[in-house]
mmCIF file of C-alpha atoms in Angstrom:
data_model
loop_
_atom_site.group_PDB
_atom_site.id
_atom_site.type_symbol
_atom_site.label_atom_id
_atom_site.label_comp_id
_atom_site.label_asym_id
_atom_site.label_seq_id
_atom_site.Cartn_x
_atom_site.Cartn_y
_atom_site.Cartn_z
ATOM 1 C CA MET A 1 70.097 -15.903 22.883
ATOM 2 C CA SER A 2 69.922 -15.413 26.415
ATOM 3 C CA ALA A 3 66.850 -16.553 28.849
ATOM 4 C CA ALA A 4 66.758 -16.825 32.511
ATOM 5 C CA GLY A 5 70.418 -15.985 32.969
ATOM 6 C CA HIS A 6 71.630 -18.703 30.483
ATOM 7 C CA THR A 7 73.062 -18.155 27.027
ATOM 8 C CA LEU A 8 71.277 -20.915 24.138
ATOM 9 C CA GLN A 9 72.188 -21.215 20.779
ATOM 10 C CA VAL A 10 69.158 -21.415 18.993
ATOM 11 C CA ILE A 11 67.819 -22.245 15.453
ATOM 12 C CA VAL A 12 65.368 -19.390 14.185
ATOM 13 C CA VAL A 13 62.716 -20.405 11.859
ATOM 14 C CA THR A 14 60.516 -17.746 10.121
ATOM 15 C CA PHE A 15 57.196 -18.440 8.878
ATOM 16 C CA ASP A 16 56.345 -15.601 6.778
ATOM 17 C CA GLU A 17 52.910 -16.413 5.793
ATOM 18 C CA ASN A 18 51.710 -16.734 9.624
ATOM 19 C CA ARG A 19 53.925 -13.694 10.679
ATOM 20 C CA MET A 20 55.496 -16.348 13.038
ATOM 21 C CA THR A 21 58.913 -17.170 14.413
ATOM 22 C CA LEU A 22 59.958 -20.417 15.955
ATOM 23 C CA ARG A 23 63.381 -20.701 17.963
ATOM 24 C CA VAL A 24 64.415 -23.858 18.994
ATOM 25 C CA PRO A 25 67.371 -24.345 21.075
ATOM 26 C CA VAL A 26 69.962 -26.657 18.980
ATOM 27 C CA GLY A 27 70.252 -29.455 21.499
ATOM 28 C CA LYS A 28 66.372 -30.009 21.233
ATOM 29 C CA ALA A 29 66.371 -29.665 17.411
ATOM 30 C CA SER A 30 65.897 -33.325 16.731
ATOM 31 C CA SER A 31 63.791 -34.052 19.694
ATOM 32 C CA SER A 32 61.211 -31.378 18.513
ATOM 33 C CA GLY A 33 60.822 -32.790 15.078
ATOM 34 C CA LEU A 34 62.995 -30.095 13.217
ATOM 35 C CA ARG A 35 65.016 -31.764 10.343
ATOM 36 C CA LYS A 36 67.181 -30.330 7.696
ATOM 37 C CA LEU A 37 65.532 -29.736 4.197
ATOM 38 C CA ALA A 38 64.933 -32.712 1.934
ATOM 39 C CA SER A 39 67.804 -33.540 -0.467
ATOM 40 C CA GLU A 40 67.719 -32.808 -4.219
ATOM 41 C CA GLU A 41 67.672 -36.277 -4.841
ATOM 42 C CA ALA A 42 64.828 -37.158 -2.403
ATOM 43 C CA MET A 43 62.630 -34.381 -4.253
ATOM 44 C CA LYS A 44 63.466 -35.691 -7.557
ATOM 45 C CA GLU A 45 62.160 -38.869 -6.380
ATOM 46 C CA ALA A 46 58.882 -37.153 -5.276
ATOM 47 C CA LEU A 47 58.465 -35.212 -8.349
ATOM 48 C CA ASP A 48 58.788 -38.869 -10.249
ATOM 49 C CA THR A 49 56.239 -40.204 -7.802
ATOM 50 C CA LEU A 50 53.731 -37.644 -9.022
ATOM 51 C CA LYS A 51 53.804 -38.963 -12.550
ATOM 52 C CA GLY A 52 53.116 -42.352 -11.130
ATOM 53 C CA ARG A 53 49.569 -44.071 -11.581
ATOM 54 C CA ALA A 54 47.262 -43.151 -8.525
ATOM 55 C CA ARG A 55 47.011 -46.191 -5.880
ATOM 56 C CA ILE A 56 43.851 -45.835 -3.968
ATOM 57 C CA LYS A 57 42.924 -48.662 -1.578
ATOM 58 C CA ARG A 58 39.641 -50.169 -1.184
ATOM 59 C CA THR A 59 39.556 -49.461 2.521
ATOM 60 C CA MET A 60 37.255 -47.285 4.224
ATOM 61 C CA TRP A 61 37.841 -43.462 3.720
ATOM 62 C CA SER A 62 38.485 -42.895 7.469
ATOM 63 C CA ARG A 63 41.361 -45.288 7.681
ATOM 64 C CA ARG A 64 42.816 -44.084 4.400
ATOM 65 C CA ALA A 65 42.525 -40.551 5.561
ATOM 66 C CA GLN A 66 44.420 -41.425 8.799
ATOM 67 C CA GLU A 67 46.985 -43.221 6.607
ATOM 68 C CA TYR A 68 47.296 -39.982 4.536
ATOM 69 C CA GLU A 69 47.710 -37.727 7.603
ATOM 70 C CA ALA A 70 50.500 -39.982 9.053
ATOM 71 C CA LYS A 71 52.484 -39.510 5.550
ATOM 72 C CA ILE A 72 52.085 -35.706 5.380
ATOM 73 C CA ASN A 73 53.091 -35.778 9.120
ATOM 74 C CA SER A 74 56.253 -37.923 8.493
ATOM 75 C CA GLY A 75 57.795 -34.933 6.442
ATOM 76 C CA ASP A 76 59.032 -37.486 3.823
ATOM 77 C CA PRO A 77 58.439 -35.711 0.449
ATOM 78 C CA VAL A 78 57.872 -39.159 -1.547
ATOM 79 C CA ALA A 79 55.291 -40.189 1.193
ATOM 80 C CA ILE A 80 53.587 -36.647 0.776
ATOM 81 C CA ALA A 81 53.956 -36.761 -3.172
ATOM 82 C CA GLU A 82 51.905 -40.141 -2.908
ATOM 83 C CA VAL A 83 49.147 -38.609 -1.098
ATOM 84 C CA VAL A 84 49.040 -35.761 -3.624
ATOM 85 C CA ARG A 85 49.178 -38.065 -6.294
ATOM 86 C CA ASP A 86 46.547 -40.504 -4.966
ATOM 87 C CA LEU A 87 44.011 -37.474 -4.162
ATOM 88 C CA HIS A 88 44.577 -35.385 -7.352
ATOM 89 C CA ARG A 89 41.593 -35.188 -9.755
ATOM 90 C CA ASN A 90 41.860 -34.478 -13.329
ATOM 91 C CA ALA A 91 39.120 -32.506 -15.316
ATOM 92 C CA GLY A 92 36.339 -35.257 -16.043
ATOM 93 C CA GLN A 93 36.798 -37.268 -12.519
ATOM 94 C CA PRO A 94 34.297 -37.276 -10.073
ATOM 95 C CA ASP A 95 34.602 -34.534 -7.559
ATOM 96 C CA GLN A 96 36.271 -34.603 -3.986
ATOM 97 C CA SER A 97 34.783 -34.922 -0.582
ATOM 98 C CA PHE A 98 35.342 -31.988 1.680
ATOM 99 C CA SER A 99 37.733 -33.918 3.843
ATOM 100 C CA GLU A 100 39.517 -35.617 0.636
ATOM 101 C CA ARG A 101 40.132 -31.900 -0.714
ATOM 102 C CA GLN A 102 41.375 -30.755 2.765
ATOM 103 C CA ILE A 103 44.000 -33.442 3.155
ATOM 104 C CA TYR A 104 44.855 -32.879 -0.649
ATOM 105 C CA GLU A 105 45.493 -29.155 -0.319
ATOM 106 C CA GLN A 106 47.553 -29.780 2.942
ATOM 107 C CA ALA A 107 49.675 -32.301 1.089
ATOM 108 C CA MET A 108 49.932 -29.886 -1.844
ATOM 109 C CA ASP A 109 51.073 -26.848 0.452
ATOM 110 C CA ARG A 110 53.576 -29.046 2.347
ATOM 111 C CA LEU A 111 55.288 -30.233 -0.680
ATOM 112 C CA ALA A 112 55.128 -26.813 -2.206
ATOM 113 C CA ALA A 113 56.698 -25.342 0.630
ATOM 114 C CA GLU A 114 59.511 -27.891 0.586
ATOM 115 C CA LEU A 115 60.137 -27.781 -3.062
ATOM 116 C CA ALA A 116 60.049 -23.643 -2.660
ATOM 117 C CA ALA A 117 62.772 -23.672 -0.201
ATOM 118 C CA ILE A 118 65.083 -26.284 -2.255
ATOM 119 C CA ASP A 119 64.642 -24.635 -5.436
ATOM 120 C CA ARG A 120 64.811 -20.945 -3.477
ATOM 121 C CA THR A 121 61.534 -19.931 -5.460
ATOM 122 C CA ASP A 122 58.026 -18.871 -4.064
ATOM 123 C CA LYS A 123 55.287 -21.462 -2.875
ATOM 124 C CA ALA A 124 53.200 -20.416 -6.101
ATOM 125 C CA GLY A 125 55.850 -21.284 -8.428
ATOM 126 C CA ALA A 126 56.576 -24.675 -6.845
ATOM 127 C CA THR A 127 52.773 -25.198 -6.859
ATOM 128 C CA GLU A 128 52.751 -24.813 -10.472
ATOM 129 C CA LYS A 129 55.833 -26.824 -10.987
ATOM 130 C CA LEU A 130 53.893 -29.846 -8.825
ATOM 131 C CA LEU A 131 50.770 -29.292 -10.832
ATOM 132 C CA GLN A 132 52.932 -29.690 -14.424
ATOM 133 C CA HIS A 133 54.228 -33.103 -12.933
ATOM 134 C CA LEU A 134 50.940 -34.181 -12.217
ATOM 135 C CA LYS A 135 49.794 -33.426 -15.455
ATOM 136 C CA ALA A 136 52.659 -35.248 -17.065
ATOM 137 C CA ALA A 137 51.342 -38.451 -15.684
#
């Protein structure tokens, strides 16, 4: 790609659902937060995490919400899986608050997008796979 008379090598990332294209110069990839997809081993560990028992701390919701947001933004699939596991509600459990639901959906969306990219499937199929792992707990 050429910009302002200079030729740059860029990484092009397209986000179909937002109809957005991101172009990041190769030299700025790591400093901009761009990373490779998670390895299959890391994703397997994340799926195993979903089968675990929810660990909800007895701290105030605002503190837990900040911790959950930090885990989601870390990009680590195992940390994101912990958020999904901890906030997932099965039938018969009390309803989630609006903010709990938002964080849960954000974590589920991130994890499903990563799984879909690794498995080369769509996000809906990946979400279904995640839900099956949650039910297996």
